[in-house]
Amino acid sequence: MSNDDLRRQLEFYRDIGIQTLWRRDAVLRAAAVVEPAVIPEPESPSLIELPPLAPVGDTLLKIRQDIGDNCRRCRLCEQRTKIVFSDGDEKAPIVFVGEGPGADEDAQGIPFVGRAGQLLTQMIEGTASKEGIPLKRQDVYICNVVKCRPPDNRAPLPDEMEVCGQFLFRQLMVIRPKAICALGGTAAKALLNSKEGVTKMRGKWHKWHDIPVMVTYHPSFLLRGYNQAGKREAWEDLKKLLHFVYD
Ligand code: SF4
């Protein structure tokens, strides 16, 4: 790796909140006391071992602190009102992942609180109740691939998802749910790196690392009046997800 490549990679780690790296030889020599190499000016690049993206001992609180109150790591900071981190139970066995906040979420700082969010709540609670599973919205964890609202509700761009997606990666690694539900094609692509559309991916099990992922439609897609068939399919997907987790 050239010095420029290394510098870029170190800057990337700094941007996602990792401020300190440890030299492999120092760790081996003295487990208790090691000297930090400060980003972005490593003295001996060849001796630096980059940490995993999810640091050991990571917590949701630490991830939120690393994002900060005024994150400017991508252009989505320009028009956002509030950073939207998550909602729900941090120990939940299911994590729902959408693509990004909309206007209501941006105003309140909570994911899935607008019309699409209300539909998601109905879908979770309605399906669970019909299937005899005592589950409320607050029992699951809900978040998005990007934490700031894309202007005009456009889909997040690949570079925005790459930068902010590192926080999602850490959230999922900390929670390690029994299953993940990807809401819509953008979340599915971000998690599964697949070129397939949501209609092909939905209703089937996929894997994010070793965690099963169910893909279904985004609730905002289901709000369009002509989507009765889509609604039925999404309910089927949720049934499959809930029975997998709670049976
Ligand atoms: S979308 Fe994520 S990376 Fe971009 S500014 Fe918001 S919090 Fe930061």
mmCIF file of C-alpha atoms and ligand atoms in Angstrom:
data_model
loop_
_atom_site.group_PDB
_atom_site.id
_atom_site.type_symbol
_atom_site.label_atom_id
_atom_site.label_comp_id
_atom_site.label_asym_id
_atom_site.label_seq_id
_atom_site.Cartn_x
_atom_site.Cartn_y
_atom_site.Cartn_z
ATOM 1 C CA MET A 1 0.000 0.000 0.000
ATOM 2 C CA SER A 2 1.409 3.424 -0.943
ATOM 3 C CA ASN A 3 1.644 6.254 1.561
ATOM 4 C CA ASP A 4 -1.176 8.075 -0.259
ATOM 5 C CA ASP A 5 -3.426 5.001 -0.104
ATOM 6 C CA LEU A 6 -2.634 4.578 3.554
ATOM 7 C CA ARG A 7 -3.323 8.237 4.268
ATOM 8 C CA ARG A 8 -6.701 7.997 2.495
ATOM 9 C CA GLN A 9 -7.616 4.882 4.460
ATOM 10 C CA LEU A 10 -6.582 6.462 7.748
ATOM 11 C CA GLU A 11 -8.606 9.561 6.953
ATOM 12 C CA PHE A 12 -11.574 7.327 6.213
ATOM 13 C CA TYR A 13 -11.252 5.680 9.646
ATOM 14 C CA ARG A 14 -10.959 9.096 11.252
ATOM 15 C CA ASP A 15 -14.128 10.182 9.430
ATOM 16 C CA ILE A 16 -16.109 7.297 10.886
ATOM 17 C CA GLY A 17 -14.985 8.200 14.371
ATOM 18 C CA ILE A 18 -11.918 6.000 14.968
ATOM 19 C CA GLN A 19 -9.270 8.359 16.299
ATOM 20 C CA THR A 20 -6.510 6.043 17.463
ATOM 21 C CA LEU A 21 -4.692 3.109 15.897
ATOM 22 C CA TRP A 22 -2.223 0.775 17.595
ATOM 23 C CA ARG A 23 1.056 -0.520 16.261
ATOM 24 C CA ARG A 24 1.164 -4.287 15.983
ATOM 25 C CA ASP A 25 4.752 -4.625 17.286
ATOM 26 C CA ALA A 26 4.021 -2.391 20.262
ATOM 27 C CA VAL A 27 0.946 -4.461 21.148
ATOM 28 C CA LEU A 28 2.994 -7.650 20.995
ATOM 29 C CA ARG A 29 5.845 -6.213 23.096
ATOM 30 C CA ALA A 30 3.766 -4.738 25.838
ATOM 31 C CA ALA A 31 0.126 -5.670 26.099
ATOM 32 C CA ALA A 32 -0.507 -3.139 28.829
ATOM 33 C CA VAL A 33 1.002 0.073 27.440
ATOM 34 C CA VAL A 34 1.181 0.916 23.769
ATOM 35 C CA GLU A 35 1.803 4.118 21.935
ATOM 36 C CA PRO A 36 -1.014 5.473 19.809
ATOM 37 C CA ALA A 37 -0.256 6.528 16.244
ATOM 38 C CA VAL A 38 -2.168 9.712 15.636
ATOM 39 C CA ILE A 39 -4.176 10.038 12.424
ATOM 40 C CA PRO A 40 -3.369 11.279 9.818
ATOM 41 C CA GLU A 41 0.426 11.348 10.224
ATOM 42 C CA PRO A 42 1.662 7.832 10.867
ATOM 43 C CA GLU A 43 5.431 7.663 11.331
ATOM 44 C CA SER A 44 5.823 4.028 10.277
ATOM 45 C CA PRO A 45 2.934 3.065 8.023
ATOM 46 C CA SER A 46 4.108 -0.495 7.556
ATOM 47 C CA LEU A 47 3.781 -1.193 11.283
ATOM 48 C CA ILE A 48 0.200 -0.030 11.622
ATOM 49 C CA GLU A 49 -2.566 -2.586 11.756
ATOM 50 C CA LEU A 50 -5.900 -1.081 10.843
ATOM 51 C CA PRO A 51 -8.613 -1.916 13.354
ATOM 52 C CA PRO A 52 -11.796 -3.750 12.379
ATOM 53 C CA LEU A 53 -14.604 -1.380 11.426
ATOM 54 C CA ALA A 54 -16.480 -2.367 14.570
ATOM 55 C CA PRO A 55 -14.006 -1.615 17.372
ATOM 56 C CA VAL A 56 -13.714 -4.046 20.274
ATOM 57 C CA GLY A 57 -15.960 -2.938 23.133
ATOM 58 C CA ASP A 58 -18.119 -0.852 20.819
ATOM 59 C CA THR A 59 -21.485 0.342 22.120
ATOM 60 C CA LEU A 60 -24.452 2.135 20.620
ATOM 61 C CA LEU A 61 -23.703 5.105 22.851
ATOM 62 C CA LYS A 62 -20.151 5.261 21.541
ATOM 63 C CA ILE A 63 -21.355 5.069 17.949
ATOM 64 C CA ARG A 64 -23.786 7.923 18.579
ATOM 65 C CA GLN A 65 -21.017 9.939 20.224
ATOM 66 C CA ASP A 66 -18.689 9.223 17.303
ATOM 67 C CA ILE A 67 -21.266 10.555 14.855
ATOM 68 C CA GLY A 68 -21.447 13.723 16.962
ATOM 69 C CA ASP A 69 -24.065 16.440 17.004
ATOM 70 C CA ASN A 70 -22.900 18.159 13.845
ATOM 71 C CA CYS A 71 -21.595 15.411 11.592
ATOM 72 C CA ARG A 72 -20.344 16.796 8.277
ATOM 73 C CA ARG A 73 -18.793 13.647 6.848
ATOM 74 C CA CYS A 74 -21.067 13.721 3.780
ATOM 75 C CA ARG A 75 -23.139 16.256 1.860
ATOM 76 C CA LEU A 76 -26.374 15.126 3.551
ATOM 77 C CA CYS A 77 -25.433 17.374 6.467
ATOM 78 C CA GLU A 78 -26.204 20.433 4.353
ATOM 79 C CA GLN A 79 -29.991 20.352 4.564
ATOM 80 C CA ARG A 80 -30.729 18.178 7.564
ATOM 81 C CA THR A 81 -32.362 19.436 10.717
ATOM 82 C CA LYS A 82 -31.667 16.494 13.020
ATOM 83 C CA ILE A 83 -29.471 13.436 12.829
ATOM 84 C CA VAL A 84 -31.760 10.404 13.053
ATOM 85 C CA PHE A 85 -29.937 7.601 14.813
ATOM 86 C CA SER A 86 -32.464 4.953 15.851
ATOM 87 C CA ASP A 87 -35.586 4.063 17.762
ATOM 88 C CA GLY A 88 -36.598 1.067 19.836
ATOM 89 C CA ASP A 89 -35.040 -1.624 21.968
ATOM 90 C CA GLU A 90 -31.250 -1.812 21.805
ATOM 91 C CA LYS A 91 -31.393 -5.494 22.713
ATOM 92 C CA ALA A 92 -34.083 -6.343 20.170
ATOM 93 C CA PRO A 93 -33.896 -9.641 18.279
ATOM 94 C CA ILE A 94 -35.036 -7.860 15.089
ATOM 95 C CA VAL A 95 -33.557 -4.753 13.469
ATOM 96 C CA PHE A 96 -35.520 -2.978 10.729
ATOM 97 C CA VAL A 97 -33.323 -0.997 8.350
ATOM 98 C CA GLY A 98 -34.736 1.672 6.031
ATOM 99 C CA GLU A 99 -32.867 3.870 3.595
ATOM 100 C CA GLY A 100 -32.931 7.332 5.214
ATOM 101 C CA PRO A 101 -35.041 9.836 7.136
ATOM 102 C CA GLY A 102 -37.906 11.767 5.529
ATOM 103 C CA ALA A 103 -39.292 15.177 6.477
ATOM 104 C CA ASP A 104 -41.072 14.106 9.687
ATOM 105 C CA GLU A 105 -38.093 12.091 10.833
ATOM 106 C CA ASP A 106 -35.743 14.984 10.069
ATOM 107 C CA ALA A 107 -37.915 17.302 12.177
ATOM 108 C CA GLN A 108 -38.256 14.908 15.130
ATOM 109 C CA GLY A 109 -34.941 13.055 15.046
ATOM 110 C CA ILE A 110 -36.723 9.679 15.200
ATOM 111 C CA PRO A 111 -36.862 7.145 12.349
ATOM 112 C CA PHE A 112 -40.163 6.044 10.791
ATOM 113 C CA VAL A 113 -42.559 8.483 12.463
ATOM 114 C CA GLY A 114 -44.299 9.888 9.342
ATOM 115 C CA ARG A 115 -47.004 8.142 7.341
ATOM 116 C CA ALA A 116 -44.647 5.396 6.226
ATOM 117 C CA GLY A 117 -43.541 4.953 9.823
ATOM 118 C CA GLN A 118 -47.111 4.662 11.019
ATOM 119 C CA LEU A 119 -47.712 2.002 8.402
ATOM 120 C CA LEU A 120 -44.578 0.163 9.531
ATOM 121 C CA THR A 121 -45.846 0.239 13.127
ATOM 122 C CA GLN A 122 -49.228 -1.127 11.993
ATOM 123 C CA MET A 123 -47.530 -3.816 9.956
ATOM 124 C CA ILE A 124 -45.317 -4.942 12.843
ATOM 125 C CA GLU A 125 -47.999 -4.846 15.510
ATOM 126 C CA GLY A 126 -50.868 -6.029 13.276
ATOM 127 C CA THR A 127 -48.961 -9.016 11.909
ATOM 128 C CA ALA A 128 -47.649 -9.957 15.348
ATOM 129 C CA SER A 129 -51.106 -9.754 16.891
ATOM 130 C CA LYS A 130 -52.676 -11.903 14.140
ATOM 131 C CA GLU A 131 -49.939 -14.483 14.597
ATOM 132 C CA GLY A 132 -50.320 -14.525 18.386
ATOM 133 C CA ILE A 133 -46.947 -12.887 19.041
ATOM 134 C CA PRO A 134 -46.948 -10.225 21.777
ATOM 135 C CA LEU A 135 -44.829 -7.627 20.006
ATOM 136 C CA LYS A 136 -44.971 -3.839 19.922
ATOM 137 C CA ARG A 137 -42.963 -1.384 17.881
ATOM 138 C CA GLN A 138 -40.858 -0.472 20.906
ATOM 139 C CA ASP A 139 -39.702 -4.099 21.132
ATOM 140 C CA VAL A 140 -37.778 -3.907 17.837
ATOM 141 C CA TYR A 141 -34.877 -1.673 16.793
ATOM 142 C CA ILE A 142 -35.349 0.672 13.835
ATOM 143 C CA CYS A 143 -32.695 2.630 11.972
ATOM 144 C CA ASN A 144 -31.622 3.702 8.480
ATOM 145 C CA VAL A 145 -28.622 3.332 6.219
ATOM 146 C CA VAL A 146 -28.016 7.115 6.290
ATOM 147 C CA LYS A 147 -28.759 9.200 9.355
ATOM 148 C CA CYS A 148 -29.568 12.501 7.626
ATOM 149 C CA ARG A 149 -32.432 13.284 5.277
ATOM 150 C CA PRO A 150 -31.538 13.288 1.572
ATOM 151 C CA PRO A 151 -32.899 16.462 -0.089
ATOM 152 C CA ASP A 152 -36.319 16.112 -1.756
ATOM 153 C CA ASN A 153 -36.516 12.562 -0.408
ATOM 154 C CA ARG A 154 -34.166 11.290 -3.078
ATOM 155 C CA ALA A 155 -32.429 7.973 -2.506
ATOM 156 C CA PRO A 156 -29.063 8.255 -0.763
ATOM 157 C CA LEU A 157 -26.107 8.171 -3.167
ATOM 158 C CA PRO A 158 -23.514 5.388 -3.025
ATOM 159 C CA ASP A 159 -20.802 7.564 -1.458
ATOM 160 C CA GLU A 160 -23.223 8.807 1.210
ATOM 161 C CA MET A 161 -24.238 5.231 1.998
ATOM 162 C CA GLU A 162 -20.621 4.167 2.123
ATOM 163 C CA VAL A 163 -19.618 6.865 4.607
ATOM 164 C CA CYS A 164 -22.692 6.718 6.831
ATOM 165 C CA GLY A 165 -23.159 2.972 6.332
ATOM 166 C CA GLN A 166 -20.130 2.391 8.546
ATOM 167 C CA PHE A 167 -22.237 3.527 11.507
ATOM 168 C CA LEU A 168 -25.001 1.117 10.493
ATOM 169 C CA PHE A 169 -22.370 -1.626 10.291
ATOM 170 C CA ARG A 170 -21.311 -0.855 13.845
ATOM 171 C CA GLN A 171 -24.927 -0.689 15.086
ATOM 172 C CA LEU A 172 -25.667 -4.121 13.669
ATOM 173 C CA MET A 173 -22.422 -5.575 15.010
ATOM 174 C CA VAL A 174 -23.213 -4.280 18.500
ATOM 175 C CA ILE A 175 -26.832 -5.480 18.525
ATOM 176 C CA ARG A 176 -26.222 -8.729 16.621
ATOM 177 C CA PRO A 177 -29.961 -9.358 16.201
ATOM 178 C CA LYS A 178 -31.438 -12.751 15.402
ATOM 179 C CA ALA A 179 -32.665 -11.306 12.103
ATOM 180 C CA ILE A 180 -32.574 -8.086 10.088
ATOM 181 C CA CYS A 181 -35.415 -6.776 7.937
ATOM 182 C CA ALA A 182 -34.282 -4.649 4.988
ATOM 183 C CA LEU A 183 -37.062 -2.226 4.061
ATOM 184 C CA GLY A 184 -36.876 -1.534 0.345
ATOM 185 C CA GLY A 185 -34.331 -1.954 -2.401
ATOM 186 C CA THR A 186 -31.871 0.688 -1.189
ATOM 187 C CA ALA A 187 -31.488 -0.859 2.261
ATOM 188 C CA ALA A 188 -31.293 -4.320 0.709
ATOM 189 C CA LYS A 189 -28.550 -3.225 -1.689
ATOM 190 C CA ALA A 190 -26.609 -1.476 1.070
ATOM 191 C CA LEU A 191 -26.701 -4.568 3.270
ATOM 192 C CA LEU A 192 -26.398 -7.307 0.692
ATOM 193 C CA ASN A 193 -24.454 -5.633 -2.091
ATOM 194 C CA SER A 194 -26.799 -7.179 -4.624
ATOM 195 C CA LYS A 195 -27.790 -5.892 -8.038
ATOM 196 C CA GLU A 196 -31.209 -7.558 -7.880
ATOM 197 C CA GLY A 197 -34.336 -5.464 -7.431
ATOM 198 C CA VAL A 198 -36.487 -5.644 -4.330
ATOM 199 C CA THR A 199 -39.247 -7.621 -6.077
ATOM 200 C CA LYS A 200 -36.786 -10.450 -6.735
ATOM 201 C CA MET A 201 -35.148 -10.295 -3.309
ATOM 202 C CA ARG A 202 -38.222 -9.946 -1.109
ATOM 203 C CA GLY A 203 -39.703 -12.869 0.748
ATOM 204 C CA LYS A 204 -36.426 -14.805 0.750
ATOM 205 C CA TRP A 205 -33.710 -15.200 3.330
ATOM 206 C CA HIS A 206 -30.341 -13.621 2.646
ATOM 207 C CA LYS A 207 -27.343 -13.116 4.930
ATOM 208 C CA TRP A 208 -25.547 -10.065 6.266
ATOM 209 C CA HIS A 209 -22.368 -11.589 7.653
ATOM 210 C CA ASP A 210 -23.887 -14.503 9.574
ATOM 211 C CA ILE A 211 -27.207 -12.813 10.361
ATOM 212 C CA PRO A 212 -30.330 -13.778 8.333
ATOM 213 C CA VAL A 213 -31.881 -10.878 6.394
ATOM 214 C CA MET A 214 -35.462 -10.744 5.184
ATOM 215 C CA VAL A 215 -36.056 -8.228 2.404
ATOM 216 C CA THR A 216 -39.431 -6.611 1.975
ATOM 217 C CA TYR A 217 -40.957 -3.473 0.478
ATOM 218 C CA HIS A 218 -40.405 -0.049 2.016
ATOM 219 C CA PRO A 219 -43.640 1.139 3.672
ATOM 220 C CA SER A 220 -43.625 4.364 1.615
ATOM 221 C CA PHE A 221 -43.905 2.199 -1.525
ATOM 222 C CA LEU A 222 -46.856 0.400 0.028
ATOM 223 C CA LEU A 223 -48.628 3.695 0.703
ATOM 224 C CA ARG A 224 -49.218 4.155 -3.018
ATOM 225 C CA GLY A 225 -52.861 3.294 -3.631
ATOM 226 C CA TYR A 226 -52.354 0.660 -6.329
ATOM 227 C CA ASN A 227 -50.130 -1.533 -4.204
ATOM 228 C CA GLN A 228 -52.631 -4.008 -2.747
ATOM 229 C CA ALA A 229 -50.622 -6.985 -3.984
ATOM 230 C CA GLY A 230 -47.446 -5.455 -2.555
ATOM 231 C CA LYS A 231 -49.130 -5.021 0.821
ATOM 232 C CA ARG A 232 -50.154 -8.670 0.896
ATOM 233 C CA GLU A 233 -46.609 -9.717 -0.002
ATOM 234 C CA ALA A 234 -45.089 -7.463 2.656
ATOM 235 C CA TRP A 235 -47.414 -8.951 5.283
ATOM 236 C CA GLU A 236 -46.316 -12.432 4.186
ATOM 237 C CA ASP A 237 -42.661 -11.387 4.489
ATOM 238 C CA LEU A 238 -43.241 -10.054 7.992
ATOM 239 C CA LYS A 239 -45.034 -13.233 9.027
ATOM 240 C CA LYS A 240 -42.044 -15.254 7.896
ATOM 241 C CA LEU A 241 -39.682 -12.930 9.776
ATOM 242 C CA LEU A 242 -41.660 -12.929 13.031
ATOM 243 C CA HIS A 243 -42.125 -16.702 13.101
ATOM 244 C CA PHE A 244 -38.414 -17.221 12.438
ATOM 245 C CA VAL A 245 -37.490 -14.987 15.356
ATOM 246 C CA TYR A 246 -40.203 -15.787 17.897
ATOM 247 C CA ASP A 247 -41.225 -19.444 17.331
HETATM 248 S S1 SF4 B 1 -25.647 11.065 6.610
HETATM 249 FE FE1 SF4 B 1 -24.281 10.182 8.154
HETATM 250 S S2 SF4 B 1 -22.210 10.651 7.450
HETATM 251 FE FE2 SF4 B 1 -23.609 11.985 6.327
HETATM 252 S S3 SF4 B 1 -23.652 13.872 7.555
HETATM 253 FE FE3 SF4 B 1 -25.369 12.594 8.245
HETATM 254 S S4 SF4 B 1 -24.579 11.427 9.990
HETATM 255 FE FE4 SF4 B 1 -22.820 12.274 8.886
#
